[in-house]
Amino acid sequence: GAVVSQHPSRVICKSGTSVKIECRSLDFQATTMFWYRQFPKKSLMLMATSNEGSKATYEQGVEKDKFLINHASLTLSTLTVTSAHPEDSSFYICSALEGVGEQYFGPGTRLTVT
Amino acid sequence: AQKVTQAQTEISVVEKEDVTLDCVYETRDTTYYLFWYKQPPSGELVFLIRRNSFDEQNEISGRYSWNFQKSTSSFNFTITASQVVDSAVYFCALGTYKYIFGTGTRLKVLA
């Protein structure tokens, strides 16, 4: 099956700093990737749709200036949490769309902002 | 609007019991997919099944089985003879392009 990786798997950063999370499709090209956020014991909430070569589409209520998404190639999308605050601490999961209708999920990145 | 409801927040069973996780969905689309994922404590989503809206056949995979009923907009998941390793959070999801996830059911299988 298709494999999606995320890096880093865990990151701790200080308030006010920015942190970048990478999402890579390892064995297929993905023109579309998705970014989800999951709070402890909660469901996955779609944050944004990342399209290769164009601007990301953000879901309602997601600050696009805070969560910068770049999809510079067919195998890589990055999510940068800018000026992170403790309330940004969460589990971030990406997925890559292969072909039609099937998303393959990365293993997730646990962000802790101190 | 699309919606996925998993009314069972947490279920506890004793090993070897059968358990059914409920999933009810709402959509106006005629073509859609339904999914089940397992999320163990590590956090990684484990894909279990994808079902096309036109395929109402029930599916069995080992100890896992799924019952899809369009008439009641339900896509329930049954684990037969549960094991401790089945303990996890299980998510039902709906979508074609974008996925909508239910709130998840935490299953605890006690030895």
Short mmCIF file of C-alpha atoms in Angstrom, two decimals:
data_model
loop_
_atom_site.label_atom_id
_atom_site.label_comp_id
_atom_site.label_asym_id
_atom_site.label_seq_id
_atom_site.Cartn_x
_atom_site.Cartn_y
_atom_site.Cartn_z
CA GLY A 1 0.00 0.00 0.00
CA ALA A 2 0.90 3.64 -0.33
CA VAL A 3 3.14 5.06 2.38
CA VAL A 4 3.08 8.53 3.84
CA SER A 5 5.71 9.75 6.28
CA GLN A 6 5.76 12.68 8.65
CA HIS A 7 8.71 14.39 10.24
CA PRO A 8 9.27 14.97 13.05
CA SER A 9 7.16 12.48 14.99
CA ARG A 10 7.45 14.58 18.12
CA VAL A 11 8.54 18.14 18.66
CA ILE A 12 8.73 20.40 21.67
CA CYS A 13 9.15 24.11 21.09
CA LYS A 14 8.99 27.28 23.11
CA SER A 15 6.20 29.80 22.88
CA GLY A 16 6.76 32.32 20.14
CA THR A 17 8.86 30.10 17.94
CA SER A 18 7.80 28.49 14.67
CA VAL A 19 7.87 24.81 13.89
CA LYS A 20 7.70 23.04 10.54
CA ILE A 21 6.16 19.63 9.99
CA GLU A 22 6.83 17.70 6.80
CA CYS A 23 4.50 15.27 5.09
CA ARG A 24 5.87 13.07 2.31
CA SER A 25 4.28 10.53 0.03
CA LEU A 26 7.03 7.96 -0.36
CA ASP A 27 5.90 5.79 -3.25
CA PHE A 28 3.34 7.84 -5.12
CA GLN A 29 2.72 11.35 -6.28
CA ALA A 30 0.07 13.36 -4.52
CA THR A 31 -1.30 16.53 -6.03
CA THR A 32 -3.49 16.88 -2.96
CA MET A 33 -2.62 16.46 0.68
CA PHE A 34 -4.67 17.19 3.75
CA TRP A 35 -3.75 18.40 7.22
CA TYR A 36 -5.73 17.36 10.27
CA ARG A 37 -5.53 18.31 13.90
CA GLN A 38 -6.52 16.08 16.77
CA PHE A 39 -6.91 17.25 20.35
CA PRO A 40 -6.53 14.66 23.13
CA LYS A 41 -9.40 12.20 23.13
CA LYS A 42 -11.08 14.06 20.29
CA SER A 43 -11.75 13.44 16.66
CA LEU A 44 -9.69 14.44 13.66
CA MET A 45 -10.58 17.87 12.38
CA LEU A 46 -9.63 18.85 8.85
CA MET A 47 -7.56 22.02 8.88
CA ALA A 48 -6.74 22.55 5.24
CA THR A 49 -6.38 21.04 1.81
CA SER A 50 -2.96 21.42 0.27
CA ASN A 51 -2.71 21.45 -3.51
CA GLU A 52 0.59 21.18 -5.34
CA GLY A 53 1.55 24.43 -6.97
CA SER A 54 -1.32 26.48 -5.57
CA LYS A 55 -2.52 28.03 -2.36
CA ALA A 56 -3.96 25.82 0.33
CA THR A 57 -7.67 25.89 1.09
CA TYR A 58 -8.38 26.37 4.78
CA GLU A 59 -11.42 25.14 6.65
CA GLN A 60 -13.59 27.65 8.44
CA GLY A 61 -12.05 28.88 11.66
CA VAL A 62 -8.47 27.91 10.80
CA GLU A 63 -6.05 30.84 10.77
CA LYS A 64 -4.14 30.68 7.53
CA ASP A 65 -1.49 33.11 8.78
CA LYS A 66 -0.84 30.91 11.78
CA PHE A 67 -0.78 27.60 9.96
CA LEU A 68 1.25 28.09 6.80
CA ILE A 69 1.01 25.32 4.26
CA ASN A 70 3.33 24.83 1.33
CA HIS A 71 2.98 22.06 -1.24
CA ALA A 72 6.02 22.64 -3.36
CA SER A 73 6.30 19.23 -4.97
CA LEU A 74 4.16 16.21 -5.76
CA THR A 75 5.56 14.34 -2.78
CA LEU A 76 5.98 16.98 -0.10
CA SER A 77 3.69 19.27 1.84
CA THR A 78 4.78 21.26 4.87
CA LEU A 79 2.80 22.76 7.72
CA THR A 80 4.46 25.58 9.63
CA VAL A 81 2.95 26.62 12.93
CA THR A 82 4.03 30.21 13.33
CA SER A 83 4.51 31.97 16.65
CA ALA A 84 3.38 28.86 18.46
CA HIS A 85 1.49 29.06 21.73
CA PRO A 86 0.60 26.35 24.23
CA GLU A 87 -2.91 26.12 22.79
CA ASP A 88 -1.35 25.00 19.50
CA SER A 89 -0.16 21.84 21.24
CA SER A 90 -1.87 19.00 19.48
CA PHE A 91 -1.45 15.92 17.32
CA TYR A 92 -1.15 16.86 13.66
CA ILE A 93 -1.83 14.26 11.00
CA CYS A 94 -1.39 14.61 7.27
CA SER A 95 -2.78 12.51 4.48
CA ALA A 96 -2.04 12.23 0.79
CA LEU A 97 -4.61 11.57 -1.86
CA GLU A 98 -3.71 8.82 -4.30
CA GLY A 99 -5.71 8.61 -7.45
CA VAL A 100 -9.40 9.07 -6.79
CA GLY A 101 -10.93 9.02 -3.35
CA GLU A 102 -8.39 7.31 -1.15
CA GLN A 103 -6.37 9.16 1.44
CA TYR A 104 -3.29 7.59 2.98
CA PHE A 105 -2.42 8.90 6.41
CA GLY A 106 0.91 9.74 7.92
CA PRO A 107 1.84 8.56 11.42
CA GLY A 108 1.25 11.96 12.95
CA THR A 109 3.34 14.61 14.71
CA ARG A 110 2.87 15.41 18.35
CA LEU A 111 3.55 19.09 18.99
CA THR A 112 4.07 20.40 22.49
CA VAL A 113 4.52 24.12 22.99
CA THR A 114 5.97 25.13 26.34
CA ALA B 1 -24.08 18.96 5.36
CA GLN B 2 -22.27 15.72 5.99
CA LYS B 3 -22.10 14.22 9.42
CA VAL B 4 -20.87 11.05 11.09
CA THR B 5 -22.20 10.01 14.49
CA GLN B 6 -20.58 7.46 16.74
CA ALA B 7 -22.86 7.52 19.74
CA GLN B 8 -20.78 5.13 21.82
CA THR B 9 -18.02 7.11 23.47
CA GLU B 10 -16.44 4.19 25.28
CA ILE B 11 -17.10 0.47 25.43
CA SER B 12 -15.53 -2.05 27.77
CA VAL B 13 -15.75 -5.77 27.13
CA VAL B 14 -14.09 -8.83 28.49
CA GLU B 15 -11.77 -10.73 26.20
CA LYS B 16 -13.51 -13.16 23.84
CA GLU B 17 -16.77 -11.21 23.89
CA ASP B 18 -18.18 -9.91 20.63
CA VAL B 19 -18.59 -6.16 20.33
CA THR B 20 -20.32 -3.94 17.79
CA LEU B 21 -19.34 -0.34 17.17
CA ASP B 22 -22.08 1.81 15.70
CA CYS B 23 -21.73 4.42 12.99
CA VAL B 24 -24.54 6.50 11.54
CA TYR B 25 -23.94 9.00 8.76
CA GLU B 26 -25.69 11.79 6.93
CA THR B 27 -24.99 12.89 3.39
CA ARG B 28 -26.86 14.14 0.37
CA ASP B 29 -24.29 12.70 -2.01
CA THR B 30 -25.30 9.64 -3.97
CA THR B 31 -21.72 8.50 -4.37
CA TYR B 32 -19.54 8.36 -1.31
CA TYR B 33 -17.19 6.15 0.64
CA LEU B 34 -17.37 4.96 4.22
CA PHE B 35 -14.32 4.02 6.22
CA TRP B 36 -13.27 2.53 9.52
CA TYR B 37 -9.90 3.31 11.09
CA LYS B 38 -8.25 2.04 14.24
CA GLN B 39 -6.11 4.39 16.30
CA PRO B 40 -3.95 2.63 18.90
CA PRO B 41 -2.20 4.62 21.65
CA SER B 42 0.70 5.36 19.31
CA GLY B 43 -1.67 7.64 17.40
CA GLU B 44 -1.14 6.27 13.93
CA LEU B 45 -4.34 5.64 12.03
CA VAL B 46 -4.69 2.06 10.83
CA PHE B 47 -6.94 1.61 7.83
CA LEU B 48 -9.51 -1.16 8.27
CA ILE B 49 -12.01 -0.89 5.45
CA ARG B 50 -13.38 1.29 2.68
CA ARG B 51 -16.89 0.73 1.38
CA ASN B 52 -18.41 2.26 -1.72
CA SER B 53 -21.94 3.62 -1.36
CA PHE B 54 -23.15 1.34 -4.13
CA ASP B 55 -21.86 -1.79 -2.49
CA GLU B 56 -24.09 -2.88 0.36
CA GLN B 57 -22.61 -6.32 0.74
CA ASN B 58 -21.46 -7.12 4.20
CA GLU B 59 -17.81 -7.86 4.56
CA ILE B 60 -15.89 -10.20 6.80
CA SER B 61 -12.16 -10.12 7.38
CA GLY B 62 -11.01 -12.54 10.02
CA ARG B 63 -12.58 -11.49 13.31
CA TYR B 64 -13.82 -8.23 11.81
CA SER B 65 -17.11 -7.76 10.00
CA TRP B 66 -18.99 -4.77 8.72
CA ASN B 67 -22.69 -4.26 8.15
CA PHE B 68 -23.61 -1.48 5.72
CA GLN B 69 -27.29 -0.54 5.53
CA LYS B 70 -28.16 2.40 3.32
CA SER B 71 -31.78 2.32 4.47
CA THR B 72 -30.71 3.31 7.97
CA SER B 73 -27.53 5.16 6.94
CA SER B 74 -25.48 2.92 9.15
CA PHE B 75 -22.12 1.24 8.78
CA ASN B 76 -21.54 -0.84 11.89
CA PHE B 77 -18.39 -2.71 12.79
CA THR B 78 -18.31 -5.95 14.76
CA ILE B 79 -15.29 -7.57 16.34
CA THR B 80 -15.82 -11.22 17.14
CA ALA B 81 -13.99 -12.86 20.02
CA SER B 82 -12.32 -9.63 21.04
CA GLN B 83 -8.71 -9.58 22.17
CA VAL B 84 -6.74 -7.20 24.35
CA VAL B 85 -4.86 -6.01 21.26
CA ASP B 86 -8.14 -4.72 19.88
CA SER B 87 -8.12 -2.00 22.55
CA ALA B 88 -7.96 1.30 20.68
CA VAL B 89 -10.06 4.18 19.47
CA TYR B 90 -12.05 3.37 16.37
CA PHE B 91 -13.15 6.05 13.93
CA CYS B 92 -15.81 5.87 11.27
CA ALA B 93 -15.40 8.32 8.39
CA LEU B 94 -17.39 9.46 5.38
CA GLY B 95 -16.24 11.13 2.21
CA THR B 96 -15.08 11.08 -1.34
CA TYR B 97 -12.50 13.82 -1.59
CA LYS B 98 -12.60 15.25 1.91
CA TYR B 99 -13.23 12.96 4.85
CA ILE B 100 -15.51 13.67 7.78
CA PHE B 101 -14.65 11.70 10.89
CA GLY B 102 -16.92 10.63 13.69
CA THR B 103 -15.96 11.36 17.26
CA GLY B 104 -14.60 7.89 17.77
CA THR B 105 -15.36 5.00 20.10
CA ARG B 106 -12.79 3.98 22.66
CA LEU B 107 -12.80 0.22 23.01
CA LYS B 108 -11.26 -1.38 26.06
CA VAL B 109 -10.87 -5.13 26.02
CA LEU B 110 -10.13 -6.49 29.46
CA ALA B 111 -8.18 -9.69 29.99
#
